[in-house]
Amino acid sequence: MRRPPRAPSAVLTILVGTVLGQGAVVAVSPVLTRTYSASDFGTLTVVTAIASVLGAGAALGTDRALAVAEPNHVRSLITVGLGATLLAGLLTAGVAWTLRESLAAWFRAPALADLWWVLPVTTSAIAVQRICSAVLARRRAHRALAVRNACQGLGQTAWNLAMAFAGPIGLVGGLAAGRFAAVLGMLRPAAGLPSRRQVARAASEHRRFLTLTPWSAMLNVVGQQAPGIVIAAVHGSAAAGFVALTMRVLGSPVGMVADAVSQYAAGAFGQRARSGSPIRPLLVRLTGRLLVAGGAGALVVLLAGPVLFGAVFGAEWQTAGSYARILVPAFAIQVAVSPVSQVLSMLGRQTTQLVWDVARLVSTTGAVLVPSVLGAPMPVVLAVLAAAMTASYGAMLVLVLLVTKGTPASP
């Protein structure tokens, strides 16, 4: 029997694909800023935020359920997920078309009046990709996951460049194009459709995934976006610009590493959950290694953050480097805990996951809003935010350690 790949090798394989894909996106950024207008980028931001939230819920939690489902339920859950995605796409299309003029006015993005249809397309693309990625993670097909990650970035980049002549759609449509390219890179011959009885049985046995996980997934995305939105609303665009650069610089490597580890962990944890094997030893190993890696990166930023930001982005951006010093400990903990948080839903603790997502959203939003209203300077606001993030992810780590201590519950 072939032994499963070791964690470092598997994560490195997935990370190579991620770096290739996202490296292409970063590499063409100077070209895109000279090709598209600031308004186009604003529209892209709106589409990304809305579609990311809706796409997280459109799969109806089947992407999480697939990790722990019995083999005879896999095709049924894929069918449920794709059906839910189709329905969510149609509903999003109806709402987006009805409110197209209002959306353009609310978000100050005139292009949305004509490009309203990008919202349902991107929402569907994100959901389909989540489902397909869950299937690969279940199979522990790490090379295929690497190809998926590379295709996503390369597909997005190719669309951005090839469609530049078409105007805003060349930029705004890149997100969906990248996701569909990733899906094409994952396609395999279908094994046939399950019967209605099989679908109904699978849906019944995984009903907690289908009813609770979509809300948790959407709140999770909102919780990631909320602090930046509140800072922009309360402190204005200038202050928000420094914070946005800080979040981007810290968040990009954290996101790439956390995504690669999450894809590996989904398959590894899922296999252990299905077989009844202990999960905690692997969880502790992964978390410990990620804490060491995150701590090393945080130390570099703490020692030379302003200098590095000034050298790379220009002297006027040293303020962002000072902000990075404040936030980097929280990001170091996030990169260690985020990949293992999926254990809660895998082991049937969907309600606990939902409560945590609500609490994280409330705490991080309040951490920005309260000191801002009281007139605190930005460094103080960010220090409170960092404390709230650290407390949230610390609580998550305690929860997953407690859940994996005993016998896992049924999903």
Tab-separated table of C-alpha atoms in Angstrom:
chain	number	residue	atom	x	y	z
A	1	MET	CA	0.000	0.000	0.000
A	2	ARG	CA	1.380	3.366	-1.009
A	3	ARG	CA	2.195	5.579	1.962
A	4	PRO	CA	0.698	9.077	1.949
A	5	PRO	CA	3.208	11.869	1.311
A	6	ARG	CA	4.764	13.574	4.318
A	7	ALA	CA	3.396	16.980	5.253
A	8	PRO	CA	6.440	19.119	4.297
A	9	SER	CA	6.694	17.525	0.841
A	10	ALA	CA	2.946	17.766	0.183
A	11	VAL	CA	2.706	21.372	1.359
A	12	LEU	CA	5.754	22.345	-0.702
A	13	THR	CA	4.227	20.762	-3.805
A	14	ILE	CA	0.991	22.717	-3.366
A	15	LEU	CA	2.870	25.901	-2.476
A	16	VAL	CA	4.914	25.761	-5.685
A	17	GLY	CA	1.703	25.910	-7.720
A	18	THR	CA	0.402	28.746	-5.550
A	19	VAL	CA	3.581	30.769	-5.964
A	20	LEU	CA	3.561	30.238	-9.749
A	21	GLY	CA	-0.039	31.380	-10.052
A	22	GLN	CA	0.099	34.303	-7.652
A	23	GLY	CA	3.554	35.258	-8.883
A	24	ALA	CA	2.089	35.791	-12.340
A	25	VAL	CA	-0.659	37.974	-10.868
A	26	VAL	CA	1.872	40.105	-8.998
A	27	ALA	CA	4.269	40.286	-11.940
A	28	VAL	CA	1.719	41.864	-14.299
A	29	SER	CA	0.427	44.351	-11.715
A	30	PRO	CA	2.590	47.227	-13.046
A	31	VAL	CA	1.186	46.575	-16.534
A	32	LEU	CA	-2.390	46.450	-15.296
A	33	THR	CA	-2.090	49.734	-13.393
A	34	ARG	CA	-1.070	51.394	-16.658
A	35	THR	CA	-3.791	49.673	-18.672
A	36	TYR	CA	-6.849	50.025	-16.439
A	37	SER	CA	-8.194	53.039	-14.562
A	38	ALA	CA	-8.576	53.516	-10.808
A	39	SER	CA	-12.332	53.192	-11.319
A	40	ASP	CA	-11.809	49.767	-12.900
A	41	PHE	CA	-9.830	48.641	-9.873
A	42	GLY	CA	-12.566	49.991	-7.619
A	43	THR	CA	-15.135	47.897	-9.489
A	44	LEU	CA	-12.869	44.866	-9.152
A	45	THR	CA	-12.700	45.416	-5.389
A	46	VAL	CA	-16.503	45.507	-5.132
A	47	VAL	CA	-16.974	42.376	-7.259
A	48	THR	CA	-14.272	40.519	-5.334
A	49	ALA	CA	-15.781	41.367	-1.949
A	50	ILE	CA	-19.387	40.498	-2.852
A	51	ALA	CA	-18.614	37.361	-4.882
A	52	SER	CA	-16.187	36.027	-2.258
A	53	VAL	CA	-18.887	36.189	0.409
A	54	LEU	CA	-21.638	34.717	-1.772
A	55	GLY	CA	-19.349	32.101	-3.325
A	56	ALA	CA	-18.347	30.841	0.122
A	57	GLY	CA	-21.994	30.083	0.891
A	58	ALA	CA	-23.146	28.993	-2.566
A	59	ALA	CA	-21.537	25.546	-2.262
A	60	LEU	CA	-23.885	24.922	0.686
A	61	GLY	CA	-21.147	23.489	2.896
A	62	THR	CA	-20.562	20.501	0.634
A	63	ASP	CA	-16.904	21.478	0.258
A	64	ARG	CA	-16.461	20.820	3.999
A	65	ALA	CA	-18.699	17.738	4.071
A	66	LEU	CA	-16.720	16.055	1.284
A	67	ALA	CA	-13.661	15.762	3.515
A	68	VAL	CA	-15.378	13.393	5.950
A	69	ALA	CA	-18.157	11.829	3.838
A	70	GLU	CA	-18.330	8.091	3.269
A	71	PRO	CA	-17.268	7.068	-0.269
A	72	ASN	CA	-20.842	6.239	-1.304
A	73	HIS	CA	-21.931	9.808	-0.512
A	74	VAL	CA	-19.246	11.697	-2.443
A	75	ARG	CA	-21.034	11.888	-5.809
A	76	SER	CA	-24.288	12.838	-4.099
A	77	LEU	CA	-22.662	15.702	-2.194
A	78	ILE	CA	-21.001	16.966	-5.378
A	79	THR	CA	-24.425	16.938	-7.042
A	80	VAL	CA	-25.968	18.851	-4.125
A	81	GLY	CA	-23.148	21.389	-4.174
A	82	LEU	CA	-23.330	22.007	-7.915
A	83	GLY	CA	-27.121	22.250	-7.780
A	84	ALA	CA	-26.939	24.760	-4.938
A	85	THR	CA	-24.321	26.724	-6.866
A	86	LEU	CA	-26.574	26.894	-9.924
A	87	LEU	CA	-29.481	28.117	-7.813
A	88	ALA	CA	-27.321	30.681	-6.009
A	89	GLY	CA	-25.988	31.923	-9.347
A	90	LEU	CA	-29.499	32.376	-10.733
A	91	LEU	CA	-30.692	34.197	-7.608
A	92	THR	CA	-27.618	36.434	-7.636
A	93	ALA	CA	-28.215	37.190	-11.315
A	94	GLY	CA	-31.816	38.185	-10.642
A	95	VAL	CA	-30.919	40.470	-7.748
A	96	ALA	CA	-27.889	41.959	-9.522
A	97	TRP	CA	-29.928	42.729	-12.659
A	98	THR	CA	-32.750	44.284	-10.645
A	99	LEU	CA	-30.392	46.431	-8.560
A	100	ARG	CA	-27.755	47.093	-11.228
A	101	GLU	CA	-28.205	50.867	-11.244
A	102	SER	CA	-28.435	51.023	-7.450
A	103	LEU	CA	-25.308	48.880	-7.027
A	104	ALA	CA	-23.375	51.203	-9.319
A	105	ALA	CA	-24.496	54.186	-7.240
A	106	TRP	CA	-24.010	52.625	-3.800
A	107	PHE	CA	-20.447	51.496	-4.489
A	108	ARG	CA	-19.553	54.404	-6.777
A	109	ALA	CA	-18.680	51.900	-9.493
A	110	PRO	CA	-20.442	53.011	-12.706
A	111	ALA	CA	-19.234	49.981	-14.661
A	112	LEU	CA	-21.426	47.709	-12.502
A	113	ALA	CA	-24.519	48.999	-14.283
A	114	ASP	CA	-23.372	47.144	-17.405
A	115	LEU	CA	-21.249	44.448	-15.784
A	116	TRP	CA	-23.844	43.294	-13.227
A	117	TRP	CA	-23.681	39.797	-14.737
A	118	VAL	CA	-20.083	39.383	-13.563
A	119	LEU	CA	-21.342	39.029	-9.972
A	120	PRO	CA	-23.328	35.782	-10.502
A	121	VAL	CA	-20.674	34.363	-12.838
A	122	THR	CA	-17.873	35.023	-10.336
A	123	THR	CA	-19.963	33.750	-7.428
A	124	SER	CA	-20.611	30.491	-9.292
A	125	ALA	CA	-16.967	30.153	-10.331
A	126	ILE	CA	-15.769	30.492	-6.737
A	127	ALA	CA	-18.290	27.924	-5.460
A	128	VAL	CA	-17.519	25.373	-8.196
A	129	GLN	CA	-13.811	25.742	-7.547
A	130	ARG	CA	-14.333	25.158	-3.806
A	131	ILE	CA	-16.194	21.913	-4.534
A	132	CYS	CA	-13.621	20.634	-7.026
A	133	SER	CA	-10.755	21.552	-4.703
A	134	ALA	CA	-12.453	19.652	-1.864
A	135	VAL	CA	-12.577	16.528	-4.038
A	136	LEU	CA	-8.850	16.787	-4.803
A	137	ALA	CA	-8.027	17.430	-1.145
A	138	ARG	CA	-10.064	14.362	-0.154
A	139	ARG	CA	-8.053	12.267	-2.617
A	140	ARG	CA	-4.855	13.905	-1.341
A	141	ALA	CA	-4.011	14.710	-4.947
A	142	HIS	CA	-1.391	17.306	-4.052
A	143	ARG	CA	0.099	17.649	-7.529
A	144	ALA	CA	-3.372	18.251	-8.952
A	145	LEU	CA	-3.953	20.912	-6.286
A	146	ALA	CA	-0.682	22.564	-7.310
A	147	VAL	CA	-1.839	22.573	-10.937
A	148	ARG	CA	-5.157	24.060	-9.825
A	149	ASN	CA	-3.392	26.890	-7.975
A	150	ALA	CA	-1.107	27.630	-10.908
A	151	CYS	CA	-3.978	27.559	-13.426
A	152	GLN	CA	-5.969	29.996	-11.320
A	153	GLY	CA	-3.290	32.682	-11.324
A	154	LEU	CA	-2.172	32.080	-14.899
A	155	GLY	CA	-5.757	32.041	-16.176
A	156	GLN	CA	-6.547	35.288	-14.400
A	157	THR	CA	-3.391	36.921	-15.753
A	158	ALA	CA	-4.031	35.737	-19.305
A	159	TRP	CA	-7.575	37.142	-19.220
A	160	ASN	CA	-6.420	40.492	-17.788
A	161	LEU	CA	-3.887	40.922	-20.579
A	162	ALA	CA	-5.782	39.413	-23.509
A	163	MET	CA	-9.031	41.291	-22.776
A	164	ALA	CA	-7.476	44.679	-22.075
A	165	PHE	CA	-8.927	46.012	-25.334
A	166	ALA	CA	-12.474	45.336	-24.044
A	167	GLY	CA	-12.316	47.826	-21.189
A	168	PRO	CA	-13.248	47.156	-17.533
A	169	ILE	CA	-14.358	43.565	-18.181
A	170	GLY	CA	-10.721	42.721	-18.919
A	171	LEU	CA	-9.896	43.446	-15.274
A	172	VAL	CA	-13.168	42.661	-13.504
A	173	GLY	CA	-13.685	39.347	-15.297
A	174	GLY	CA	-10.238	38.038	-14.390
A	175	LEU	CA	-11.362	36.637	-11.050
A	176	ALA	CA	-13.964	34.370	-12.664
A	177	ALA	CA	-11.657	33.488	-15.559
A	178	GLY	CA	-8.963	32.354	-13.139
A	179	ARG	CA	-11.399	30.189	-11.171
A	180	PHE	CA	-12.797	28.559	-14.299
A	181	ALA	CA	-9.260	27.924	-15.553
A	182	ALA	CA	-8.523	26.213	-12.243
A	183	VAL	CA	-11.658	24.067	-12.592
A	184	LEU	CA	-10.651	23.033	-16.112
A	185	GLY	CA	-7.276	22.020	-14.736
A	186	MET	CA	-9.025	19.742	-12.237
A	187	LEU	CA	-11.635	18.089	-14.474
A	188	ARG	CA	-11.707	14.312	-14.715
A	189	PRO	CA	-14.191	11.962	-16.436
A	190	ALA	CA	-17.490	11.754	-14.511
A	191	ALA	CA	-18.623	8.446	-13.028
A	192	GLY	CA	-22.340	9.025	-13.584
A	193	LEU	CA	-25.068	10.800	-11.649
A	194	PRO	CA	-26.385	9.460	-8.325
A	195	SER	CA	-30.062	8.599	-7.863
A	196	ARG	CA	-32.487	10.926	-6.107
A	197	ARG	CA	-32.606	8.533	-3.155
A	198	GLN	CA	-28.815	8.607	-2.843
A	199	VAL	CA	-28.783	12.409	-2.962
A	200	ALA	CA	-31.542	12.645	-0.353
A	201	ARG	CA	-29.742	10.219	1.951
A	202	ALA	CA	-26.433	12.063	1.669
A	203	ALA	CA	-28.124	15.421	2.268
A	204	SER	CA	-29.912	14.051	5.322
A	205	GLU	CA	-26.763	12.585	6.874
A	206	HIS	CA	-24.819	15.820	6.305
A	207	ARG	CA	-27.639	18.271	7.033
A	208	ARG	CA	-25.604	20.183	9.638
A	209	PHE	CA	-23.025	20.956	6.969
A	210	LEU	CA	-25.740	22.095	4.565
A	211	THR	CA	-27.608	24.271	7.062
A	212	LEU	CA	-24.855	25.787	9.226
A	213	THR	CA	-21.598	25.775	7.274
A	214	PRO	CA	-22.711	28.196	4.497
A	215	TRP	CA	-23.458	30.913	7.068
A	216	SER	CA	-20.209	30.246	8.858
A	217	ALA	CA	-18.237	30.386	5.593
A	218	MET	CA	-19.807	33.703	4.557
A	219	LEU	CA	-19.297	35.252	8.000
A	220	ASN	CA	-15.677	34.113	7.887
A	221	VAL	CA	-15.071	36.064	4.686
A	222	VAL	CA	-16.944	39.102	6.037
A	223	GLY	CA	-14.841	38.935	9.203
A	224	GLN	CA	-11.663	39.128	7.134
A	225	GLN	CA	-12.885	42.157	5.178
A	226	ALA	CA	-14.680	44.110	7.917
A	227	PRO	CA	-11.736	45.795	9.714
A	228	GLY	CA	-10.391	47.333	6.509
A	229	ILE	CA	-13.850	48.546	5.491
A	230	VAL	CA	-14.428	50.187	8.894
A	231	ILE	CA	-11.003	51.859	8.823
A	232	ALA	CA	-11.715	53.298	5.385
A	233	ALA	CA	-15.152	54.528	6.466
A	234	VAL	CA	-13.999	56.139	9.731
A	235	HIS	CA	-10.448	57.319	9.033
A	236	GLY	CA	-10.608	58.189	5.329
A	237	SER	CA	-8.760	57.011	2.264
A	238	ALA	CA	-5.287	58.290	3.222
A	239	ALA	CA	-5.055	56.352	6.475
A	240	ALA	CA	-6.812	53.394	4.885
A	241	GLY	CA	-4.200	53.352	2.122
A	242	PHE	CA	-1.332	52.779	4.566
A	243	VAL	CA	-3.310	50.077	6.371
A	244	ALA	CA	-4.347	48.465	3.072
A	245	LEU	CA	-0.715	48.161	1.957
A	246	THR	CA	0.205	46.719	5.337
A	247	MET	CA	-2.588	44.153	5.131
A	248	ARG	CA	-1.637	43.263	1.552
A	249	VAL	CA	2.067	42.780	2.290
A	250	LEU	CA	1.445	40.728	5.426
A	251	GLY	CA	-1.634	38.956	4.110
A	252	SER	CA	-0.198	37.741	0.790
A	253	PRO	CA	2.467	35.366	2.172
A	254	VAL	CA	0.189	34.366	5.045
A	255	GLY	CA	-2.591	33.596	2.584
A	256	MET	CA	-0.386	31.535	0.269
A	257	VAL	CA	1.108	29.432	3.068
A	258	ALA	CA	-2.207	29.018	4.900
A	259	ASP	CA	-3.982	28.039	1.671
A	260	ALA	CA	-1.358	25.421	0.806
A	261	VAL	CA	-1.380	23.940	4.310
A	262	SER	CA	-5.200	24.023	4.427
A	263	GLN	CA	-5.438	22.022	1.199
A	264	TYR	CA	-3.027	19.421	2.559
A	265	ALA	CA	-4.705	19.368	5.981
A	266	ALA	CA	-8.212	18.938	4.518
A	267	GLY	CA	-7.183	15.622	2.989
A	268	ALA	CA	-5.078	14.483	5.940
A	269	PHE	CA	-7.615	15.403	8.623
A	270	GLY	CA	-10.504	14.063	6.549
A	271	GLN	CA	-8.812	10.693	6.073
A	272	ARG	CA	-8.197	10.412	9.818
A	273	ALA	CA	-11.759	11.447	10.638
A	274	ARG	CA	-13.195	8.821	8.263
A	275	SER	CA	-10.980	6.056	9.633
A	276	GLY	CA	-11.291	7.025	13.291
A	277	SER	CA	-7.541	7.677	13.609
A	278	PRO	CA	-6.331	10.341	16.074
A	279	ILE	CA	-6.149	13.835	14.596
A	280	ARG	CA	-4.442	15.714	17.410
A	281	PRO	CA	-0.816	14.543	16.771
A	282	LEU	CA	-0.878	15.835	13.184
A	283	LEU	CA	-2.673	18.997	14.283
A	284	VAL	CA	-0.055	19.747	16.933
A	285	ARG	CA	2.817	19.066	14.494
A	286	LEU	CA	1.379	21.333	11.797
A	287	THR	CA	0.555	24.134	14.224
A	288	GLY	CA	3.966	23.978	15.879
A	289	ARG	CA	5.842	24.172	12.575
A	290	LEU	CA	3.678	27.030	11.350
A	291	LEU	CA	4.164	28.951	14.605
A	292	VAL	CA	7.937	28.656	14.173
A	293	ALA	CA	7.744	29.802	10.547
A	294	GLY	CA	5.339	32.629	11.386
A	295	GLY	CA	7.481	33.703	14.321
A	296	ALA	CA	10.586	33.888	12.139
A	297	GLY	CA	8.791	36.070	9.589
A	298	ALA	CA	7.361	38.254	12.343
A	299	LEU	CA	10.818	38.789	13.812
A	300	VAL	CA	12.081	40.176	10.491
A	301	VAL	CA	9.185	42.647	10.304
A	302	LEU	CA	9.581	43.666	13.956
A	303	LEU	CA	13.276	44.388	13.471
A	304	ALA	CA	13.191	46.095	10.069
A	305	GLY	CA	9.592	46.767	9.058
A	306	PRO	CA	9.786	50.538	8.335
A	307	VAL	CA	13.160	50.204	6.625
A	308	LEU	CA	11.970	47.371	4.380
A	309	PHE	CA	8.734	49.121	3.438
A	310	GLY	CA	10.602	52.350	2.698
A	311	ALA	CA	13.182	50.602	0.538
A	312	VAL	CA	10.649	48.589	-1.480
A	313	PHE	CA	7.715	50.993	-1.799
A	314	GLY	CA	9.319	54.401	-1.260
A	315	ALA	CA	10.150	56.510	1.769
A	316	GLU	CA	6.573	57.807	2.059
A	317	TRP	CA	5.404	54.255	2.847
A	318	GLN	CA	7.531	53.796	5.990
A	319	THR	CA	4.397	54.463	8.027
A	320	ALA	CA	2.946	51.235	6.645
A	321	GLY	CA	6.074	49.459	7.892
A	322	SER	CA	5.418	50.806	11.395
A	323	TYR	CA	1.844	49.541	11.158
A	324	ALA	CA	3.190	46.160	10.068
A	325	ARG	CA	5.199	45.918	13.284
A	326	ILE	CA	1.978	46.239	15.256
A	327	LEU	CA	-0.044	43.722	13.255
A	328	VAL	CA	2.540	41.069	12.402
A	329	PRO	CA	2.270	39.042	15.661
A	330	ALA	CA	-1.444	38.539	14.964
A	331	PHE	CA	-0.726	37.445	11.390
A	332	ALA	CA	1.911	35.002	12.668
A	333	ILE	CA	-0.723	33.326	14.852
A	334	GLN	CA	-3.280	33.424	12.043
A	335	VAL	CA	-1.031	31.501	9.646
A	336	ALA	CA	-0.598	28.772	12.262
A	337	VAL	CA	-4.227	28.414	13.341
A	338	SER	CA	-6.231	29.135	10.193
A	339	PRO	CA	-5.361	25.865	8.368
A	340	VAL	CA	-6.430	23.677	11.325
A	341	SER	CA	-9.678	25.530	12.093
A	342	GLN	CA	-11.514	23.338	9.568
A	343	VAL	CA	-11.304	20.494	12.087
A	344	LEU	CA	-14.313	21.915	13.955
A	345	SER	CA	-16.758	21.408	11.106
A	346	MET	CA	-15.154	18.097	10.107
A	347	LEU	CA	-15.877	16.687	13.543
A	348	GLY	CA	-19.461	17.889	13.663
A	349	ARG	CA	-18.913	21.122	15.612
A	350	GLN	CA	-20.520	23.362	12.993
A	351	THR	CA	-22.374	25.366	15.649
A	352	THR	CA	-19.109	26.035	17.487
A	353	GLN	CA	-17.525	27.186	14.224
A	354	LEU	CA	-20.470	29.480	13.513
A	355	VAL	CA	-20.316	31.024	17.008
A	356	TRP	CA	-16.587	31.605	16.589
A	357	ASP	CA	-17.078	33.302	13.206
A	358	VAL	CA	-19.717	35.608	14.700
A	359	ALA	CA	-17.490	36.378	17.699
A	360	ARG	CA	-14.465	37.072	15.476
A	361	LEU	CA	-16.513	39.435	13.296
A	362	VAL	CA	-17.864	41.318	16.321
A	363	SER	CA	-14.523	41.511	18.125
A	364	THR	CA	-12.393	42.659	15.185
A	365	THR	CA	-14.991	45.159	13.988
A	366	GLY	CA	-15.436	46.508	17.506
A	367	ALA	CA	-11.667	46.627	17.969
A	368	VAL	CA	-11.487	49.126	15.115
A	369	LEU	CA	-14.747	50.992	15.658
A	370	VAL	CA	-14.628	51.682	19.415
A	371	PRO	CA	-11.150	53.253	19.681
A	372	SER	CA	-11.744	55.119	16.412
A	373	VAL	CA	-14.931	56.693	17.758
A	374	LEU	CA	-13.069	57.609	20.950
A	375	GLY	CA	-10.473	59.464	18.859
A	376	ALA	CA	-7.544	57.081	19.284
A	377	PRO	CA	-4.659	57.425	16.784
A	378	MET	CA	-4.177	54.741	14.146
A	379	PRO	CA	-1.338	52.883	15.969
A	380	VAL	CA	-3.624	52.411	18.977
A	381	VAL	CA	-6.496	51.252	16.754
A	382	LEU	CA	-4.250	48.688	15.085
A	383	ALA	CA	-2.871	47.515	18.435
A	384	VAL	CA	-6.418	46.831	19.662
A	385	LEU	CA	-7.204	45.075	16.364
A	386	ALA	CA	-4.071	42.931	16.693
A	387	ALA	CA	-5.086	41.996	20.232
A	388	ALA	CA	-8.586	41.022	19.057
A	389	MET	CA	-7.182	38.918	16.199
A	390	THR	CA	-4.704	37.211	18.538
A	391	ALA	CA	-7.440	36.444	21.068
A	392	SER	CA	-9.753	35.101	18.339
A	393	TYR	CA	-7.192	32.753	16.830
A	394	GLY	CA	-5.946	31.758	20.278
A	395	ALA	CA	-9.505	30.769	21.182
A	396	MET	CA	-9.783	28.783	17.947
A	397	LEU	CA	-6.594	26.883	18.754
A	398	VAL	CA	-7.947	25.983	22.205
A	399	LEU	CA	-11.223	24.826	20.628
A	400	VAL	CA	-9.609	22.504	18.084
A	401	LEU	CA	-7.306	21.054	20.737
A	402	LEU	CA	-10.293	20.338	22.974
A	403	VAL	CA	-12.348	18.846	20.133
A	404	THR	CA	-9.552	16.512	19.034
A	405	LYS	CA	-8.878	15.320	22.567
A	406	GLY	CA	-11.925	13.074	22.756
A	407	THR	CA	-13.878	10.924	20.369
A	408	PRO	CA	-15.033	12.904	17.299
A	409	ALA	CA	-18.732	13.441	16.902
A	410	SER	CA	-20.667	12.277	13.914
A	411	PRO	CA	-21.052	14.863	11.121
